[in-house]
Tab-separated table of C-alpha atoms in Angstrom:
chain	number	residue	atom	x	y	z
A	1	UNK	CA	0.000	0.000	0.000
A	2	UNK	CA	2.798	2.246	0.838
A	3	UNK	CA	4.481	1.666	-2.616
A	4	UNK	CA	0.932	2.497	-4.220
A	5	UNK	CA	1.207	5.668	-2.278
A	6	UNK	CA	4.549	6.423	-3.452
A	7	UNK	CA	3.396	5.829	-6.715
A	8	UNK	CA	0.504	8.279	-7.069
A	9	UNK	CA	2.870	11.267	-5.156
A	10	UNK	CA	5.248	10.796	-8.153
A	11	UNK	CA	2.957	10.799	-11.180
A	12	UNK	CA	1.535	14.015	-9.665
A	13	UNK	CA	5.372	15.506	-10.605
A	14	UNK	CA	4.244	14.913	-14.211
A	15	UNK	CA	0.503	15.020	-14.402
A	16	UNK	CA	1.023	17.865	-16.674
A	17	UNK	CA	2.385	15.781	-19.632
A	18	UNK	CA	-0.744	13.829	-20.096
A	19	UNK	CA	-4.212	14.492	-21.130
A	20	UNK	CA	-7.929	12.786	-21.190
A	21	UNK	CA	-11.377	13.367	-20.425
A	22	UNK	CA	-12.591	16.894	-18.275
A	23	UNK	CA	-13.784	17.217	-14.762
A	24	UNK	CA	-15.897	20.189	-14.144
A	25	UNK	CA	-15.888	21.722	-10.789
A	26	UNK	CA	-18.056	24.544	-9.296
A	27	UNK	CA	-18.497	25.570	-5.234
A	28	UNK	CA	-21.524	25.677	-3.518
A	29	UNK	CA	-20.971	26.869	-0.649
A	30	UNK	CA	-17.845	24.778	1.100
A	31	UNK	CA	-18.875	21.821	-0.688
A	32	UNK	CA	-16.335	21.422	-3.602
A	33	UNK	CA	-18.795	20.185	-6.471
A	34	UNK	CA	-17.859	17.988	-10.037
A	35	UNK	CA	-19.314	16.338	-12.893
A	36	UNK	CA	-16.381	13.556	-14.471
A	37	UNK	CA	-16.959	11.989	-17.764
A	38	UNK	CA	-14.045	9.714	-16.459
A	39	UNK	CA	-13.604	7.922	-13.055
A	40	UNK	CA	-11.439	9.853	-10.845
A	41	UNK	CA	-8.816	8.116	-9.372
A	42	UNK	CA	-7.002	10.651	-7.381
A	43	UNK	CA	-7.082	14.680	-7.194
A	44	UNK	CA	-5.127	17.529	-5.708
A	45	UNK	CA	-6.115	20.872	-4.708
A	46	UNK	CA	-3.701	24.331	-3.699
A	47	UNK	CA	-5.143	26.457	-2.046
A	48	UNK	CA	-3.921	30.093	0.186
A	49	UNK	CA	-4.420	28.727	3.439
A	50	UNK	CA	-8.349	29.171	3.306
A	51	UNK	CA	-8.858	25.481	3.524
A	52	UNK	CA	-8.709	23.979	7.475
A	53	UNK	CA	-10.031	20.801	6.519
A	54	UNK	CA	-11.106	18.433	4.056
A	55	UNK	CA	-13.258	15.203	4.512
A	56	UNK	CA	-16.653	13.797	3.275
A	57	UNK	CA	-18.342	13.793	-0.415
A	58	UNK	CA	-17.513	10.848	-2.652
A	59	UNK	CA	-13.944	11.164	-2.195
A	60	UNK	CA	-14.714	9.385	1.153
A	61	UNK	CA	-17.860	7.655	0.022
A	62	UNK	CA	-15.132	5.808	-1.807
A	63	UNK	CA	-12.570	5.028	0.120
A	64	UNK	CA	-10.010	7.953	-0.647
A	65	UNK	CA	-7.468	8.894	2.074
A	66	UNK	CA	-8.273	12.929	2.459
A	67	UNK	CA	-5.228	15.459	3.958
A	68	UNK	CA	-4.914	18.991	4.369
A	69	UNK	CA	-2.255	20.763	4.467
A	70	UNK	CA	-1.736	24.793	5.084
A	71	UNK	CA	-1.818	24.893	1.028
A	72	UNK	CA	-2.746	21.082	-0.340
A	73	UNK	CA	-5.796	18.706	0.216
A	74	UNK	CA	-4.642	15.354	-1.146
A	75	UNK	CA	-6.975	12.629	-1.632
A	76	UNK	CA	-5.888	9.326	-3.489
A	77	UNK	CA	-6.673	5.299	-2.952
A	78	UNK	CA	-4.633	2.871	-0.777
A	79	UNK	CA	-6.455	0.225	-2.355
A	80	UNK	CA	-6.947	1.357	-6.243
A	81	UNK	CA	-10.721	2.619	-5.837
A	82	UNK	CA	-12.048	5.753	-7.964
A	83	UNK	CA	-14.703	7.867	-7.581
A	84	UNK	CA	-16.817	6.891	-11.044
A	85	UNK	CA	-17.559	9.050	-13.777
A	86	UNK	CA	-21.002	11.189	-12.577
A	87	UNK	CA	-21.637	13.848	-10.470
A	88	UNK	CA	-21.904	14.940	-7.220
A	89	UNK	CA	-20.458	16.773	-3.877
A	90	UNK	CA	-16.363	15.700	-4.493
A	91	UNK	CA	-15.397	16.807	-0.852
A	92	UNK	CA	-16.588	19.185	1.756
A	93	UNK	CA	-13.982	22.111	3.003
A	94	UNK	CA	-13.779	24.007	5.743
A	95	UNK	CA	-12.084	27.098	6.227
A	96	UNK	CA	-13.024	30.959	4.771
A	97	UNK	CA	-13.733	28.950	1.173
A	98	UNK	CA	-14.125	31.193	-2.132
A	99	UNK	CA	-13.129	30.328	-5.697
A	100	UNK	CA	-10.080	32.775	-5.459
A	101	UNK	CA	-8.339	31.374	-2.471
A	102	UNK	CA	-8.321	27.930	-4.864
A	103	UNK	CA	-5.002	28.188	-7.170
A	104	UNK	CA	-4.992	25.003	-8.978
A	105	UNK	CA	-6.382	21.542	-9.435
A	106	UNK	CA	-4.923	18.218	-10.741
A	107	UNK	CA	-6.848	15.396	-11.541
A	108	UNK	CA	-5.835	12.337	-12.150
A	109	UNK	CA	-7.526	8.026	-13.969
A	110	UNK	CA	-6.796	5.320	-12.590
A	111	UNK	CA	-3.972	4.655	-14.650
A	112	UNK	CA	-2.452	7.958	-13.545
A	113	UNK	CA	-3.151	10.178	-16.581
A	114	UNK	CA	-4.451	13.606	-16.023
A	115	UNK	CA	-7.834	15.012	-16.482
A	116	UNK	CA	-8.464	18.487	-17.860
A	117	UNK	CA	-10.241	20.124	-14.980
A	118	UNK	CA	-12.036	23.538	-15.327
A	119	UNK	CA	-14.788	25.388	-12.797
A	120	UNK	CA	-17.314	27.459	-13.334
A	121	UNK	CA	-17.394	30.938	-12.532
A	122	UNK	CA	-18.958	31.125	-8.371
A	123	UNK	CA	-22.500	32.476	-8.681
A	124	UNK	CA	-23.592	35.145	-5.938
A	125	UNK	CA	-25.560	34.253	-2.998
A	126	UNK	CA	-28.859	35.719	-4.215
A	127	UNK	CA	-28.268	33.443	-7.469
A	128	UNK	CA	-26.597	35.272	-9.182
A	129	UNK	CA	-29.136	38.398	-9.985
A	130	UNK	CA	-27.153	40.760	-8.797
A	131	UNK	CA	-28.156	44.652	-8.688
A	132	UNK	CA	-27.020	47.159	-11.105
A	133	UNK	CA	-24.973	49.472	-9.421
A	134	UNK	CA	-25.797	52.962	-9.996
A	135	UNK	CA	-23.556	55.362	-11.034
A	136	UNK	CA	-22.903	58.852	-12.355
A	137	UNK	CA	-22.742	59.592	-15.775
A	138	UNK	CA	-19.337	59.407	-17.529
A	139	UNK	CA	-18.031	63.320	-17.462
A	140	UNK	CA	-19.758	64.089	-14.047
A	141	UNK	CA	-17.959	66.519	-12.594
A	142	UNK	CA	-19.682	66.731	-8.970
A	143	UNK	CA	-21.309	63.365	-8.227
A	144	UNK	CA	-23.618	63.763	-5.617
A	145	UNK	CA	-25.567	61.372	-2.846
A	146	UNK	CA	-28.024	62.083	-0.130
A	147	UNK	CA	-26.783	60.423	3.040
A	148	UNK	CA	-30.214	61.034	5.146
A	149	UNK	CA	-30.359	64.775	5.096
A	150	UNK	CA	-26.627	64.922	4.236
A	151	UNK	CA	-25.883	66.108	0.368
A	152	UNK	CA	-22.583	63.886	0.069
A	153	UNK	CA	-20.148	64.852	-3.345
A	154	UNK	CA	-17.144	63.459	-5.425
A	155	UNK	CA	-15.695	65.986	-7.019
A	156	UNK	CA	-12.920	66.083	-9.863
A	157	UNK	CA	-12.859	70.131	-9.900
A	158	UNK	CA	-12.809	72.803	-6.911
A	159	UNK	CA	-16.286	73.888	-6.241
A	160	UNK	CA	-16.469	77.771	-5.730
A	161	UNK	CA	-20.016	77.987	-5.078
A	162	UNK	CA	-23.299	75.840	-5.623
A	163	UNK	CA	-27.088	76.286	-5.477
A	164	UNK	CA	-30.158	74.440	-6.309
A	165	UNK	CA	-33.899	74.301	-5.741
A	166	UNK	CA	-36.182	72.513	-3.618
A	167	UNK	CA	-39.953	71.588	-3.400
A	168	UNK	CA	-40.501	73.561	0.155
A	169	UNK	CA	-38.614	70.202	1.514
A	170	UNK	CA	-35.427	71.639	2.670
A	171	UNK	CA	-35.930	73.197	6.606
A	172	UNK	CA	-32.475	74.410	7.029
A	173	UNK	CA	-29.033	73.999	5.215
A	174	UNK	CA	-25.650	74.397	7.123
A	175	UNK	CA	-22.366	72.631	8.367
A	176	UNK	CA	-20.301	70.062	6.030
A	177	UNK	CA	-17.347	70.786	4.342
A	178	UNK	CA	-19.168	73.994	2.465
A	179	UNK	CA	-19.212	75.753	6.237
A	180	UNK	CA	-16.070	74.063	6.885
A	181	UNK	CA	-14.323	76.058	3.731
A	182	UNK	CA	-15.488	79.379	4.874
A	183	UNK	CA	-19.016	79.089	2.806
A	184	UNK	CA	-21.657	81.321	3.540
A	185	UNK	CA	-24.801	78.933	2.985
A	186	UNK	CA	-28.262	79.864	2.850
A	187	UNK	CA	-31.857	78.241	2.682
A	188	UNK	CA	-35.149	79.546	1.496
A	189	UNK	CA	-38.418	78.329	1.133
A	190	UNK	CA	-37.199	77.292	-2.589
A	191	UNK	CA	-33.297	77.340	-3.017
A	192	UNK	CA	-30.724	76.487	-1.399
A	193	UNK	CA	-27.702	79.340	-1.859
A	194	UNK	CA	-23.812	78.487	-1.067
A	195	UNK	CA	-20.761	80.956	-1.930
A	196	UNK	CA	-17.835	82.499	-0.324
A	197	UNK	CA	-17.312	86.043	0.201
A	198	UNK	CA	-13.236	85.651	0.020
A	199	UNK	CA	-12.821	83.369	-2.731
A	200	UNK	CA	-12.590	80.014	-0.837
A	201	UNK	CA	-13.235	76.738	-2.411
A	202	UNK	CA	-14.539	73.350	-1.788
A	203	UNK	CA	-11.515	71.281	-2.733
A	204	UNK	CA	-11.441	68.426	-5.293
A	205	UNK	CA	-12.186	65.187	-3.463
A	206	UNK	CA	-15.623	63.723	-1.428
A	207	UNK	CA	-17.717	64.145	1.223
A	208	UNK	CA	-20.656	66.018	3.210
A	209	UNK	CA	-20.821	69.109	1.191
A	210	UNK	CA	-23.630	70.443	3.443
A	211	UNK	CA	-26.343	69.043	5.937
A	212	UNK	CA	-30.166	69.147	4.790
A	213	UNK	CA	-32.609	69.186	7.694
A	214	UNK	CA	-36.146	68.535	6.756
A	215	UNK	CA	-38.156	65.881	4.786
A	216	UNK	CA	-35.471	65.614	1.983
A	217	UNK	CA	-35.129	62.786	-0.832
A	218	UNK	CA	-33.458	63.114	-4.006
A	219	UNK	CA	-37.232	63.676	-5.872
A	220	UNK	CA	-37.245	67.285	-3.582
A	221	UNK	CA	-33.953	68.683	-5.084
A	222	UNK	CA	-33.812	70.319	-8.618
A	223	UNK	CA	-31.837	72.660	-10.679
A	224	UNK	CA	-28.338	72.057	-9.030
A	225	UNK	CA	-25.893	74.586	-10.745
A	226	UNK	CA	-22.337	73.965	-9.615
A	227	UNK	CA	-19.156	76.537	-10.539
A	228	UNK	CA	-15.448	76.333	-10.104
A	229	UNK	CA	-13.451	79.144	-9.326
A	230	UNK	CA	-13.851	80.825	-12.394
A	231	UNK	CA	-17.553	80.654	-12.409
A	232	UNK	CA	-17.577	78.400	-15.335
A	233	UNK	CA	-20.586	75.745	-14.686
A	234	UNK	CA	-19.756	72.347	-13.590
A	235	UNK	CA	-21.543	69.016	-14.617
A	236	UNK	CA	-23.920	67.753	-11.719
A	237	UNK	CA	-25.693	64.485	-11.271
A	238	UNK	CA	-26.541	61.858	-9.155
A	239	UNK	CA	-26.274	58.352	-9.709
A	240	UNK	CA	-28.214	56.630	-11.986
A	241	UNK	CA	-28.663	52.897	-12.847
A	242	UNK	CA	-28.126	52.370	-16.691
A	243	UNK	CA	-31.573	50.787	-17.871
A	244	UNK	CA	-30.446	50.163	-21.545
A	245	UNK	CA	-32.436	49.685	-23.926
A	246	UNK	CA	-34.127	52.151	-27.545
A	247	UNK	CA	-34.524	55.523	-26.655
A	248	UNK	CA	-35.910	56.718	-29.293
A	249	UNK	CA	-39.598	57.602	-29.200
A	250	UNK	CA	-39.539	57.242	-33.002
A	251	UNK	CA	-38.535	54.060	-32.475
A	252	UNK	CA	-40.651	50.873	-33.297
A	253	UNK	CA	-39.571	49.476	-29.773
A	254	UNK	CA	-38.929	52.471	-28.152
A	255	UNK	CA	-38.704	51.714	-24.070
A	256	UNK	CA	-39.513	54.949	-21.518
A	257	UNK	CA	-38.173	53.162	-18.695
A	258	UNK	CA	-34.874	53.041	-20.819
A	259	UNK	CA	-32.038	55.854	-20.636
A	260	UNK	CA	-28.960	54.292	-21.987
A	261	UNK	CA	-29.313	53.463	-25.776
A	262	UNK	CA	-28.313	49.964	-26.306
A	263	UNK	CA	-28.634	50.379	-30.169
A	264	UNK	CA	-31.288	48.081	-30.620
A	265	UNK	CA	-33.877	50.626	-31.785
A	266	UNK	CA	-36.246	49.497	-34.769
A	267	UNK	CA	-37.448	51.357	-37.206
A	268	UNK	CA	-40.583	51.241	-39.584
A	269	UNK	CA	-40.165	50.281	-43.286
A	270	UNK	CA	-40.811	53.744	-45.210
A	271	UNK	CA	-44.144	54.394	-46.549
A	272	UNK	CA	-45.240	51.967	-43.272
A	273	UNK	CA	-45.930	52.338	-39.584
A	274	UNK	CA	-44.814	50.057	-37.085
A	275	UNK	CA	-47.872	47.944	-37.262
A	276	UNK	CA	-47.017	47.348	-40.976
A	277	UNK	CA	-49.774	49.880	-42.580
A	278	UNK	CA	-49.099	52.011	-45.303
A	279	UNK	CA	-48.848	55.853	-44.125
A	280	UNK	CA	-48.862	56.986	-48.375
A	281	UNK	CA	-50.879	56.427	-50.782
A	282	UNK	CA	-51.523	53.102	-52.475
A	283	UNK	CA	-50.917	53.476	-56.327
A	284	UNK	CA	-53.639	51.784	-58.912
A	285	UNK	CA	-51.483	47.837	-58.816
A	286	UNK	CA	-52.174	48.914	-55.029
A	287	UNK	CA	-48.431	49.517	-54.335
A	288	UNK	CA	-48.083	51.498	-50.886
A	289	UNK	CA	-46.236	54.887	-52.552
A	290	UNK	CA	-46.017	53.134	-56.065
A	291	UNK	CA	-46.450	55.265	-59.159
A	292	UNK	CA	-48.332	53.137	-61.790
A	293	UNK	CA	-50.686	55.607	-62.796
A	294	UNK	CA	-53.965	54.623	-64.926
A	295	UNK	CA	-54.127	56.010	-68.738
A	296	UNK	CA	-56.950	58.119	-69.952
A	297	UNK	CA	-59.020	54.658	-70.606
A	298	UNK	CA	-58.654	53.332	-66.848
A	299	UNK	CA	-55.888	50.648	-67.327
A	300	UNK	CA	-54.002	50.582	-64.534
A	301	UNK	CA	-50.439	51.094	-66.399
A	302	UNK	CA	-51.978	51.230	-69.627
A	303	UNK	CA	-50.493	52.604	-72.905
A	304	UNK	CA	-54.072	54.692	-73.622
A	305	UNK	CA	-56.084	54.218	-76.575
A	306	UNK	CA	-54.651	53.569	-80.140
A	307	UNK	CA	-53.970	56.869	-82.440
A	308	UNK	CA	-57.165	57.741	-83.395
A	309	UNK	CA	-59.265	55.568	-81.606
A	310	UNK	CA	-61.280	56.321	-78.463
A	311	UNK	CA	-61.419	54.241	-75.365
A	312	UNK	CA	-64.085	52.059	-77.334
A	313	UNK	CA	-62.157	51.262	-80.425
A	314	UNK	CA	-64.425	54.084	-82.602
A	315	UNK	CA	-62.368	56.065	-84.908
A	316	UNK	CA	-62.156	59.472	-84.269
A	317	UNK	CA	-61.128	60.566	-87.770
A	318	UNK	CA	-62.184	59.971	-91.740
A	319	UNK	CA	-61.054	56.413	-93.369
A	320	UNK	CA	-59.592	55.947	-96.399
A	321	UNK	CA	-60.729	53.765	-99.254
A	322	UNK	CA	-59.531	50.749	-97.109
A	323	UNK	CA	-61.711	51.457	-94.584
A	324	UNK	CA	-58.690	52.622	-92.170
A	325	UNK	CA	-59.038	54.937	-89.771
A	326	UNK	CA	-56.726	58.084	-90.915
A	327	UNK	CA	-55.622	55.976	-93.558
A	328	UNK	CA	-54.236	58.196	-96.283
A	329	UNK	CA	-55.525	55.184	-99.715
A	330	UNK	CA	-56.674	57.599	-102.531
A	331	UNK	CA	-59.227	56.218	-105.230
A	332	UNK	CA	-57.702	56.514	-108.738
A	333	UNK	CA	-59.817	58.164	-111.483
A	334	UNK	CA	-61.171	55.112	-112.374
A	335	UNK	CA	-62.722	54.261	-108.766
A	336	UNK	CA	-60.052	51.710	-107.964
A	337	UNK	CA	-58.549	52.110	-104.091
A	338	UNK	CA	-54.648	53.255	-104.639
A	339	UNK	CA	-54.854	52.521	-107.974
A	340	UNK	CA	-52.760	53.874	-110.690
A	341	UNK	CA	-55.743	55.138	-112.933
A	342	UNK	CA	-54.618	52.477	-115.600
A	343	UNK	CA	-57.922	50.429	-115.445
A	344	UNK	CA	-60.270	52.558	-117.389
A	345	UNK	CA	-57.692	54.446	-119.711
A	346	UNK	CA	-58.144	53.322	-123.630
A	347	UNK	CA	-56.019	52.546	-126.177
A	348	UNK	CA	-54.906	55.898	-126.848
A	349	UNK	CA	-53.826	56.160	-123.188
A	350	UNK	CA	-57.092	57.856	-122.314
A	351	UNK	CA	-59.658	57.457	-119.674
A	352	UNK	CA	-62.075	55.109	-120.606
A	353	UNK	CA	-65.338	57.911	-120.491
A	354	UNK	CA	-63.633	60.582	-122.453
A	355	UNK	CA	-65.286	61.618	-125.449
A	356	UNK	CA	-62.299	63.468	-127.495
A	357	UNK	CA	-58.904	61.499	-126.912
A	358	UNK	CA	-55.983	63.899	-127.881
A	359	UNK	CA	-52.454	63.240	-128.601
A	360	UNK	CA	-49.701	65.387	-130.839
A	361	UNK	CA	-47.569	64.326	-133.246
A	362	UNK	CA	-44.872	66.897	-134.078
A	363	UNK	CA	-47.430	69.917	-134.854
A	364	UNK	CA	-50.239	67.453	-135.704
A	365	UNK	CA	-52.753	67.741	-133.211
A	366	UNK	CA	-54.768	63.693	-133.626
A	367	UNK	CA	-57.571	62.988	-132.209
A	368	UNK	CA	-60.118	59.774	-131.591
A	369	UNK	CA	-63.827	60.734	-130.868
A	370	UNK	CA	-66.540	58.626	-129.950
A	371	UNK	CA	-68.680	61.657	-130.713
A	372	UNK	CA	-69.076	63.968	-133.682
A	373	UNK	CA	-66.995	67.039	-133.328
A	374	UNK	CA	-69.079	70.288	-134.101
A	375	UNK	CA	-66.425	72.812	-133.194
A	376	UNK	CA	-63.401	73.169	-130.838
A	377	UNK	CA	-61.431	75.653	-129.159
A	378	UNK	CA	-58.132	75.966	-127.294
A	379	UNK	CA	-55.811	78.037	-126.076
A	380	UNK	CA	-51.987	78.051	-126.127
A	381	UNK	CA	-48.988	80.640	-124.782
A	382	UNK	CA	-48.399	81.783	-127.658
A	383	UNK	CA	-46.551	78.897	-129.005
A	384	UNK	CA	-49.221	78.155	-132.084
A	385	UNK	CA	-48.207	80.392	-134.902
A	386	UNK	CA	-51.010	79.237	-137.443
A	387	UNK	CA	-53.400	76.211	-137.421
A	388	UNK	CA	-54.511	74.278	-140.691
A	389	UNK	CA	-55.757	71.270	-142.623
A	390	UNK	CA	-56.640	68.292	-141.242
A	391	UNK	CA	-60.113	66.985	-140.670
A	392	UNK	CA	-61.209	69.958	-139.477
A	393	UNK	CA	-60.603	71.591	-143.008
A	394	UNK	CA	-61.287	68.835	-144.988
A	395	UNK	CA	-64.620	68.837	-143.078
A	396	UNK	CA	-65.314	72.254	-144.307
A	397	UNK	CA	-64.045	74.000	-140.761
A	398	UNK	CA	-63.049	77.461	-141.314
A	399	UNK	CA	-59.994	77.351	-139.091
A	400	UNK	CA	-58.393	80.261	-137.329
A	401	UNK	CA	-55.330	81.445	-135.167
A	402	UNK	CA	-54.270	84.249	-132.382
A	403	UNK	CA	-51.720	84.893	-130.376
A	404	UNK	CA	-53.505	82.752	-127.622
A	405	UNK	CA	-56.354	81.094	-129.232
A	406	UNK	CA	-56.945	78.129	-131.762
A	407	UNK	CA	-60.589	78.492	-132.709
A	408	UNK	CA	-63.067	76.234	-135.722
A	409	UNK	CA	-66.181	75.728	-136.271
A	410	UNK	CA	-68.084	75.568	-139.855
A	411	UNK	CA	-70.817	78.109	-140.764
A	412	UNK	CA	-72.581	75.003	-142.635
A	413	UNK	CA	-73.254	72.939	-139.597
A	414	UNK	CA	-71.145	69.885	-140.792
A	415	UNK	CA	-69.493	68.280	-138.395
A	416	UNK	CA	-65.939	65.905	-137.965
C-alpha cells in the first residue's frame, strides 16, 4: 500500500504531460462540487491557506485517504478505488472557502493520466441576480448622494459655489465641508444658496458638502448649478442605474423606462408604420407609394387608346378607301382604291369615259372621238403660230389662229 502511495505522489510531478477526459468543478458553498466523464482516481487541490479541513463527499464515500495541508488537500486510494464518472459533492472544506483562495487543481484516472479540470465561474448568494450598481454619468464633474439629510459629493474640480432648488422640503441647510471652507450657505423656502465672500473653495475630493434638515429625498432637489473658481458651470448628477435599452420615441420598440441606448432601436419600413400599414398612398397595382398611374381609358399602367381611336375602339377621324381609320388610300380616277388610274384608260392612253382622246404628233394635233366634233377651241402661250388642214378643213371648218387662241367651227353645220 505504501508503494501504491509512493506511486501516485510521483505521477503528480508529471501530471502535466498527459491528457484525457474533463472534470468540471463549481463551489456551492464549502462543498467542492464535479461532474467527471471519467472515473477519478485521485485529485489535488492548492489552495492560500483558506482550507482547514477536508473530509466527506464521494472522495470518502469511496474510500479515498483525504489530507490537508496549510496549502494542499490530497486525496488518493490505498487500495486502487475511484470515484466513477457522474456527479456529485467531491469533498466538503472548511475554512473561509471562495473560488479565489483555490489556485490550482490536478486530476488524475486510474492509470495515472491527467484530467483536464475547469470550474465554473462562483455564482452570488442571491443566485446570481445581482443589482445594477448605480452610477454617475461618464463626465460628471460633482457626483452627488443624499446620506439622510446629508448632500454627500465626489468631485474632480474645486467647487467655488453651488445652489439648487427645492420643493418647500429643505428646513435648514448648514455645516459640512461647504461651512467648513469658509461658505456662507443659505436656505429659502425654494433654493438652497452656497458661496464664499473671500474666494474660498470646496476642494477636489468627497464628502458632506452640506447638511439638509427637513423631509429631503433626491425627488425634492432640482436645478443644481455647480461653478469652479472661475464661475464656469460644472456638470452635476446623481447616480443613476443604466436601464439600456431604444430611446428613441420614433422608435418601433422604443422603451420609456430606458435611458442608456443599447442600439437596438427598430425602425418602420418607409411608406409603413410600425404595425405594418401604409402611411402613403396606395398606387392603382395597389403599391403602398407606387407610381403606376392609370391612362386616360382606366388601365391601370396602360399605354391609352390607339392613335385615333377612343377608349371604345371608334375612330375618331375619316377612313380611307380601305376602310382605315386616318388611312391616307386615294381612289384613282377610275374608282379603284390606290390605284394607278390604268384600269379605265383606252387605247390611246385615255380614260375610258372621255369623249375626245388627244395626242400630238410633231405639230399634228390627232384625235379619236366617240362623238361627232361640231367645233373646238383651245388656247396656247403663244406657241401656235397658225393652225390648218386636217379633218377639221377637210370637213369644211373654217380654221383660225391668235396669239392665244386656236378656234373652228363651220358656218354650214357639218361636223368631224
Amino acid at each position: 500500500m505504501i508503494k501504491r502511495a509512493v506511486l501516485f505522489l510521483q505521477f503528480i510531478l508529471f501530471l502535466s504531460f498527459s491528457f484525457s477526459q474533463q472534470v468540471s468543478l463549481s463551489l456551492d458553498g464549502n462543498n467542492l462540487n464535479y461532474s467527471s466523464t471519467d472515473d477519478i482516481g485521485g485529485f489535488q487541490i492548492f489552495h492560500t491557506g483558506c482550507v482547514d479541513g477536508a473530509s466527506g463527499g464521494d472522495a470518502t464515500a469511496n474510500g479515498f485517504t483525504v489530507s490537508t495541508s496549510g496549502t494542499v488537500v490530497l486525496a488518493f486510494s490505498f487500495t486502487g478505488s475511484v470515484i466513477p464518472a457522474g456527479e456529485g459533492t467531491l469533498v466538503e472544506l472548511s475554512g473561509d472557502i471562495n473560488q479565489d483562495c483555490l489556485t490550482n487543481f490536478i486530476f488524475s484516472n486510474v492509470n495515472g493520466q491527467a484530467l483536464e479540470w475547469e470550474i465554473s465561474e462562483q455564482s452570488s448568494d442571491d443566485g446570481g441576480n445581482v443589482e445594477p450598481e448605480a452610477s454617475c454619468p461618464d463626465g460628471t464633474e460633482v457626483c452627488l448622494t443624499l446620506d439622510g439629510g446629508n448632500l454627500d459629493y465626489s468631485s474632480t474640480s474645486d467647487i467655488a459655489g453651488f445652489q439648487f432648488s427645492h420643493d418647500g422640503c429643505v428646513d435648514g441647510a448648514s455645516g459640512g465641508d461647504a461651512t467648513a471652507n469658509g461658505f456662507t450657505v443659505s436656505a429659502s423656502g425654494t433654493t438652497v444658496l452656497a458661496f464664499s465672500f473671500t474666494g474660498s473653495v470646496v476642494p477636489v475630493g468627497e464628502g458632506t458638502l452640506v447638511e439638509l434638515t427637513g423631509n429631503i429625498s433626491e425627488d425634492c432637489l432640482s436645478g443644481f448649478i455647480f461653478s469652479n473658481i472661475l464661475g464656469q458651470p460644472l456638470s452635476v448628477s446623481f447616480p443613476v442605474i443604466d436601464v439600456l435599452g431604444c430611446t428613441d420615441d420614433t422608435a418601433c420598440n422604443f422603451d420609456e423606462s430606458a435611458n442608456t441606448d443599447n442600439g437596438t432601436c427598430e425602425y418602420p419600413e418607409e411608406n409603413f408604420d410600425c404595425d405594418g400599414n401604409c402611411t402613403a398612398d396606395l398606387d392603382c397595382n395597389g403599391v403602398c407609394a407606387g407610381d403606376a398611374i392609370e391612362d386616360e381609358c382606366g388601365i391601370c399602367e396602360g399605354d391609352g387608346p390607339e392613335e385615333n381611336f377612343d377608349c371604345d375602339g371608334n375612330c375618331l377621324v375619316g377612313t380611307d378607301c380601305n376602310g382605315e381609320c386616318g388611312g391616307s388610300a386615294l381612289e384613282d380616277e377610275c374608282g379603284i382604291c390606290e390605284g394607278d388610274g390604268s384600269s379605265c384608260s383606252n387605247d390611246s392612253g385615255c380614260s375610258a369615259d372621255t369623249d375626245v382622246c388627244l395626242s400630238l404628233d410633231g405639230g399634228n394635233l390627232n384625235y379619236s372621238s366617240t362623238s361627232d366634233i361640231a367645233g373646238f377651241q383651245f388656247s396656247h402661250d403663244g406657241c401656235v403660230d397658225g393652225a390648218a388642214g386636217g379633218d377639221a378643213t377637210a370637213n369644211g371648218f373654217t380654221v383660225s389662229a391668235s396669239g392665244t387662241t386656236v378656234l373652228a367651227f363651220s358656218f354650214t353645220g357639218s361636223v368631224v
